[in-house]
Amino acid sequence: MISPNNLLVGPVARLPWRVQSKLLVAFLAIVALLIALGAIGIYELSAVNQRTEELIKSERKIAAYRQVQHDTTSQLYSISSALLVSDERTLDSALRQLNQFGYDLERLQFVAKDEIKLLGKVREEYDRFIAVVTRVVGLIRNGRVEEAREAQLKEARPLANRLERLTNELVNKAEADVVAGIEASGQAYHTSQTIVVAFVLGAIALALILGRTISLSLIGPIREIDTRLNEIASGDFTQRVTVGNRDELGALAANVNRTSEQLGDLYHQLEMASEHKSTFLASMSHELRTPLNAIIGYSEMLYETAQDEGQDEFLPDLAKIRDAGRHLLGLINDILDLSKIEAGKMELYLEEVDLGALVEEVRSIVEPLAAANANGLEIICPAGLGTFRTDRTKLKQSLLNLLSNAGKFTHEGRIKLEVRPADAEISFIISDTGIGMTDDQQGRLFQAFSQADASTTRQYGGTGLGLAITKRFCEMLDGNIAVASTPGQGSTFTITLPNRGRVALAATPLPEGAEHAPLVMIVDDDPNARDLLATTMRREGYRVIEATDGATALTLAHEWHPDIITLDVLMPRMDGWAVLTALKSDLELAETPIVIVTVLEDRSIAISLGAAEFLTKPVDRARLAATIRQHVYGSGVVLIVDDEPESRQIARRHLDRLGWEFAEAEDGTSALLWLSQNPRPAMILLDLLMPGMNGFAFLEETAKRVEWQNIPVVILTAMPLDAAERAILAGRTREVIAKGADDLAQVLRQILVRLPKVTELAPTT
Amino acid sequence: MAKILIVEDNEMNRDMLSRRLARRGYEITMAVDGEEGIAAAKNQTPDLILMDMSLPVVNGWEATRRLKADDGTRAIPIIGLTAHAMAGDREKVIEAGCDDYDTKPVELPRLLKKIEALLARAGERP
């Protein structure tokens, strides 16, 4: 934008004056304008004053003229009186009035000096009038009244009339002067008003223009210098400040340019040095790693050989060589990473990373580390997170760094990794209950080669580079890392990364929990209620899927076929009764047990509509758990047939936990006896190798009685089975479980879930 | 027992890897560069190849590509070995055609798991 204003800025900037002088000149210019304004004001005021004086003078003249007129009339009046009453007193008064007249005329001559011609005439007429009056008075005094009247009528009156005419003329003139004077002063007022306004506007405009011009001539260069300094701060040393100023700012700009050049040179040198350092470190790392590979590899081999040959006395020393080698390798790798990051050579490799898989991978690596210091490891990661775009290796390394640190500084405590996804960001929260840090230690935390306390390196090992690398990685991934810690209580590190390229939290909710666990669907519009139920269910080992309204519930039920549904009644749009009716009339879902959980008391409606159970809110968690357990796993009696008491005990414990009853037999014979004396059990858990009647024989016996043929049998055995044996069992049993399997509980749960519910099958129990 | 071809130019690495695998009962055959490796893969029909990716003459990347482009050798599983894990190394190695990937120095238990898994998978194939 070019305005006259801006046209001035350049020349002002180029003036080779100091800023101070420029400001002073501008100030003086404005002051001069104001002084001129003052002078004009004073001049105008004096003119007004003069005009006022003239007006007053004219008023005085008018008064004097009027007085003369009045005197004339009075004189005529007193003469007329004297003619009527010619006593001495009246005559004296007439003569005295003559004196007064004379005096007024004197005064008239004094106030109206400029009216010489007319005044001369007045004087002449007055003189004559006096002469006539004096004569008339004389005649009256001498008793010649008739003559006096004659003189009065024929001489004095015309004279008086003339006098009056003359004075009227004078009055008119003076009044004309007054009018002219008022007009003139009105005009003068307008003129002076215009002049004052013009000067004031001029002064304001001048002040604005000068102020703006000067400030622009200062601000422009300052801004430019500021921009340059910012560029310099961001590492661009190539630009120059170009300002036209020949004042202090010009000098400053020149200085900035010089400094920028010097900084640029220094920066370049530093860059070169840093690059040399990085190259050196990279090649050194490579050179160091090759012999280290050999040291680690051969020490491992020696360790294995010593182990194989029973030379156990060498093992500790060999382990030390191996561990020292690994530690050194870790250090070299960290240094290499850091030097690469600092040289800007660390590349990002963005890909779609499956969060669940990554977390599992991390868990498998961290578990032994946590166990080494007797720490518990907890990982909280919502299921079905899907993928997000990031650098898998760097994220994994960051998580491992933080988790292994947590493990290193925590003894017999807890280490926790929580993945918290949100729309825009994903947070990874790594917390421990370890030694913690002071604020001061936290401040130095992310610097390379700086463990919070130098002595910790000796005590806890580690390179002190892990956190520096982690921080750099997080920054490279456009995220950040934060720490919160209390000495003695533990630390929490939070990595926050942008949730890039990931669909927001899955539109269809995915069930959470262990893969094969029974699935509970919770239908409730109140998030708190949902949360409470879900937490209880998860704690009981179920997978949970949540629906916030009736329609979603129906969709999800079709998609996931939950093992059981808890259903709220009071929900907007579609209420629980409607959902219940819809589910029960759906062939696919009619068999799914539904537990109504509500504040209402309508148990009979619920049962008549086909609900399996009815619980009132607030729910008793234990009761809820028991109800769900009963409907998911069923209930009834399992006959455990096993000769080993320990095996029976393990089976008992698992069944007990799921709310099942059990009976025990230590061989086939006593098992058959039990069957003949008791109601039919829901399932038989059978060992194969037993003294007396073994498992195979027992199966043959049960096949002979119709009412026993269909009892589900699960084999729990330590015996290796050949193909023929497997074939026999396959026809008659549901599952063969190897004894000692760690997932016995899991397998049992699955079998029980699939078992026809005792209540439906054997009402006798 | 399965036959493993180790393609590795560093003598010590070759020595260690071959001896440790041999001790676990694998039959070992070796090559010192990519070209030899390709020849050995064709002539000796190993069950699995451990391929160092930085090799002289023909590097591991190129050797892997050629082996995977050849009908005769395509079925042989290859585990690519690189020095300290670089960003994207795993992806690049898999892209080059390797069936799995590990870093040097090898952690033998981990490498053995990968070898066993690949051999088992190859065995299942018709």
Short mmCIF file of C-alpha atoms in Angstrom, two decimals, chain A residues 558-757:
data_model
loop_
_atom_site.label_atom_id
_atom_site.label_comp_id
_atom_site.label_asym_id
_atom_site.label_seq_id
_atom_site.Cartn_x
_atom_site.Cartn_y
_atom_site.Cartn_z
CA HIS A 558 -26.04 -60.87 15.66
CA GLU A 559 -22.43 -60.13 14.91
CA TRP A 560 -20.83 -61.63 18.01
CA HIS A 561 -23.29 -64.16 19.41
CA PRO A 562 -22.46 -63.40 23.02
CA ASP A 563 -22.68 -66.19 25.56
CA ILE A 564 -24.84 -64.06 27.81
CA ILE A 565 -26.42 -60.58 27.75
CA THR A 566 -27.04 -58.19 30.62
CA LEU A 567 -29.85 -55.82 29.71
CA ASP A 568 -30.97 -52.53 31.21
CA VAL A 569 -34.68 -51.73 30.90
CA LEU A 570 -34.93 -47.96 31.03
CA MET A 571 -33.20 -46.81 27.87
CA PRO A 572 -34.13 -44.11 25.37
CA ARG A 573 -35.78 -45.05 22.05
CA MET A 574 -35.87 -48.85 22.38
CA ASP A 575 -36.33 -50.03 25.94
CA GLY A 576 -35.08 -53.23 27.48
CA TRP A 577 -38.42 -55.01 27.17
CA ALA A 578 -38.43 -54.36 23.43
CA VAL A 579 -34.85 -55.61 23.12
CA LEU A 580 -35.70 -58.68 25.18
CA THR A 581 -38.74 -59.43 23.01
CA ALA A 582 -36.73 -58.93 19.82
CA LEU A 583 -33.92 -61.23 21.03
CA LYS A 584 -36.29 -63.95 22.18
CA SER A 585 -38.16 -63.93 18.89
CA ASP A 586 -34.92 -64.27 16.93
CA LEU A 587 -34.15 -67.92 16.18
CA GLU A 588 -30.42 -67.31 16.19
CA LEU A 589 -30.38 -65.61 19.56
CA ALA A 590 -33.40 -67.00 21.36
CA GLU A 591 -31.24 -69.39 23.40
CA THR A 592 -28.87 -66.69 24.65
CA PRO A 593 -29.48 -66.21 28.37
CA ILE A 594 -30.49 -62.65 29.21
CA VAL A 595 -30.06 -61.12 32.63
CA ILE A 596 -32.20 -58.04 33.22
CA VAL A 597 -30.34 -55.48 35.34
CA THR A 598 -32.62 -52.59 36.25
CA VAL A 599 -33.89 -50.24 38.92
CA LEU A 600 -37.42 -51.48 38.24
CA GLU A 601 -39.13 -54.20 40.28
CA ASP A 602 -40.92 -55.96 37.41
CA ARG A 603 -39.47 -59.42 37.92
CA SER A 604 -42.60 -61.15 36.67
CA ILE A 605 -42.65 -59.23 33.38
CA ALA A 606 -38.99 -60.07 32.84
CA ILE A 607 -39.45 -63.77 33.47
CA SER A 608 -42.62 -63.94 31.38
CA LEU A 609 -40.79 -62.28 28.47
CA GLY A 610 -38.09 -64.94 28.71
CA ALA A 611 -35.32 -63.35 30.77
CA ALA A 612 -33.08 -65.86 32.49
CA GLU A 613 -32.55 -63.73 35.57
CA PHE A 614 -33.62 -60.46 37.08
CA LEU A 615 -31.27 -58.32 39.16
CA THR A 616 -32.12 -54.93 40.62
CA LYS A 617 -29.71 -52.01 40.58
CA PRO A 618 -27.53 -51.26 42.40
CA VAL A 619 -26.26 -54.72 41.64
CA ASP A 620 -24.43 -56.81 44.16
CA ARG A 621 -21.27 -57.69 42.28
CA ALA A 622 -20.86 -61.10 43.86
CA ARG A 623 -24.44 -61.97 43.05
CA LEU A 624 -24.03 -60.71 39.48
CA ALA A 625 -20.83 -62.72 39.04
CA ALA A 626 -22.49 -65.85 40.40
CA THR A 627 -25.55 -65.38 38.20
CA ILE A 628 -23.49 -64.87 35.07
CA ARG A 629 -21.22 -67.77 35.96
CA GLN A 630 -24.20 -70.05 36.45
CA HIS A 631 -25.72 -69.17 33.13
CA VAL A 632 -22.49 -69.18 31.14
CA TYR A 633 -20.86 -72.23 32.62
CA GLY A 634 -24.01 -73.91 33.80
CA SER A 635 -23.88 -75.74 37.04
CA GLY A 636 -24.09 -79.25 38.22
CA VAL A 637 -21.84 -82.09 39.21
CA VAL A 638 -18.64 -83.21 37.50
CA LEU A 639 -17.40 -86.66 38.32
CA ILE A 640 -13.61 -86.63 38.61
CA VAL A 641 -12.13 -90.07 38.02
CA ASP A 642 -8.42 -90.08 38.81
CA ASP A 643 -6.12 -92.09 41.05
CA GLU A 644 -3.78 -89.16 41.79
CA PRO A 645 -5.07 -86.95 44.65
CA GLU A 646 -3.08 -83.94 43.35
CA SER A 647 -4.70 -84.14 39.92
CA ARG A 648 -8.13 -84.37 41.54
CA GLN A 649 -7.34 -81.38 43.70
CA ILE A 650 -6.33 -79.25 40.73
CA ALA A 651 -9.52 -80.19 38.87
CA ARG A 652 -11.59 -79.55 42.02
CA ARG A 653 -10.12 -76.11 42.43
CA HIS A 654 -10.88 -75.04 38.87
CA LEU A 655 -14.43 -76.40 39.03
CA ASP A 656 -15.05 -74.80 42.37
CA ARG A 657 -14.00 -71.45 41.04
CA LEU A 658 -16.55 -71.76 38.22
CA GLY A 659 -19.31 -72.63 40.66
CA TRP A 660 -19.50 -76.32 39.81
CA GLU A 661 -19.92 -79.19 42.19
CA PHE A 662 -17.88 -82.32 41.90
CA ALA A 663 -17.68 -85.91 42.99
CA GLU A 664 -14.53 -87.97 43.04
CA ALA A 665 -13.65 -91.56 42.27
CA GLU A 666 -10.16 -93.06 42.25
CA ASP A 667 -10.73 -95.76 39.67
CA GLY A 668 -13.23 -97.02 37.11
CA THR A 669 -14.92 -99.43 39.50
CA SER A 670 -15.76 -96.85 42.13
CA ALA A 671 -16.77 -94.39 39.41
CA LEU A 672 -19.31 -96.88 38.07
CA LEU A 673 -20.56 -97.45 41.60
CA TRP A 674 -21.01 -93.70 42.07
CA LEU A 675 -22.90 -93.42 38.78
CA SER A 676 -25.29 -96.15 39.74
CA GLN A 677 -26.06 -94.50 43.08
CA ASN A 678 -26.30 -90.86 42.05
CA PRO A 679 -28.17 -88.71 39.55
CA ARG A 680 -26.50 -88.37 36.22
CA PRO A 681 -23.48 -85.93 36.37
CA ALA A 682 -23.08 -83.14 33.85
CA MET A 683 -19.64 -84.32 32.84
CA ILE A 684 -16.97 -86.86 33.64
CA LEU A 685 -13.33 -85.81 33.89
CA LEU A 686 -11.42 -89.02 33.29
CA ASP A 687 -7.84 -90.13 33.76
CA LEU A 688 -6.75 -93.05 31.55
CA LEU A 689 -4.00 -94.69 33.57
CA MET A 690 -5.46 -95.98 36.81
CA PRO A 691 -5.00 -99.10 38.90
CA GLY A 692 -7.86 -101.55 38.67
CA MET A 693 -10.33 -100.49 36.01
CA ASN A 694 -8.54 -97.99 33.73
CA GLY A 695 -10.09 -95.23 31.69
CA PHE A 696 -10.59 -97.23 28.53
CA ALA A 697 -12.35 -100.03 30.41
CA PHE A 698 -14.51 -97.50 32.23
CA LEU A 699 -15.57 -95.97 28.93
CA GLU A 700 -16.55 -99.38 27.59
CA GLU A 701 -18.68 -100.00 30.68
CA THR A 702 -20.50 -96.68 30.44
CA ALA A 703 -21.29 -97.35 26.79
CA LYS A 704 -23.31 -100.35 27.88
CA ARG A 705 -25.95 -98.35 29.74
CA VAL A 706 -28.18 -96.08 27.73
CA GLU A 707 -28.53 -93.43 30.42
CA TRP A 708 -24.71 -93.17 30.71
CA GLN A 709 -23.90 -93.14 26.99
CA ASN A 710 -24.42 -89.48 26.53
CA ILE A 711 -22.61 -88.14 29.56
CA PRO A 712 -19.90 -85.84 28.16
CA VAL A 713 -16.43 -87.18 28.95
CA VAL A 714 -13.23 -85.18 28.99
CA ILE A 715 -9.96 -87.06 29.19
CA LEU A 716 -7.24 -85.61 31.36
CA THR A 717 -4.12 -87.68 30.94
CA ALA A 718 -0.35 -87.70 31.13
CA MET A 719 -0.17 -90.69 28.82
CA PRO A 720 1.13 -90.29 25.26
CA LEU A 721 -1.58 -91.62 22.96
CA ASP A 722 -1.04 -93.47 19.71
CA ALA A 723 -3.31 -93.18 16.71
CA ALA A 724 -5.41 -96.22 17.57
CA GLU A 725 -6.05 -94.96 21.09
CA ARG A 726 -6.93 -91.54 19.81
CA ALA A 727 -9.40 -93.07 17.42
CA ILE A 728 -11.10 -94.94 20.26
CA LEU A 729 -11.33 -91.82 22.38
CA ALA A 730 -12.45 -89.58 19.55
CA GLY A 731 -15.73 -91.41 19.23
CA ARG A 732 -16.60 -91.20 22.87
CA THR A 733 -15.05 -88.06 24.37
CA ARG A 734 -15.27 -84.35 23.95
CA GLU A 735 -11.71 -83.36 24.55
CA VAL A 736 -8.34 -84.83 25.47
CA ILE A 737 -6.31 -82.60 27.73
CA ALA A 738 -2.67 -83.30 28.51
CA LYS A 739 -1.97 -83.24 32.23
CA GLY A 740 0.22 -80.38 33.32
CA ALA A 741 -1.09 -78.03 30.63
CA ASP A 742 -0.99 -74.49 32.10
CA ASP A 743 -4.22 -73.57 30.42
CA LEU A 744 -6.29 -76.28 32.07
CA ALA A 745 -8.55 -73.64 33.59
CA GLN A 746 -9.03 -72.06 30.17
CA VAL A 747 -9.79 -75.37 28.47
CA LEU A 748 -12.19 -76.38 31.22
CA ARG A 749 -14.01 -73.08 30.90
CA GLN A 750 -14.40 -73.59 27.17
CA ILE A 751 -15.73 -77.09 27.62
CA LEU A 752 -18.18 -76.01 30.30
CA VAL A 753 -19.44 -73.12 28.20
CA ARG A 754 -20.22 -75.51 25.36
CA LEU A 755 -21.75 -78.09 27.64
CA PRO A 756 -25.54 -78.35 27.38
CA LYS A 757 -26.83 -76.59 30.50
#
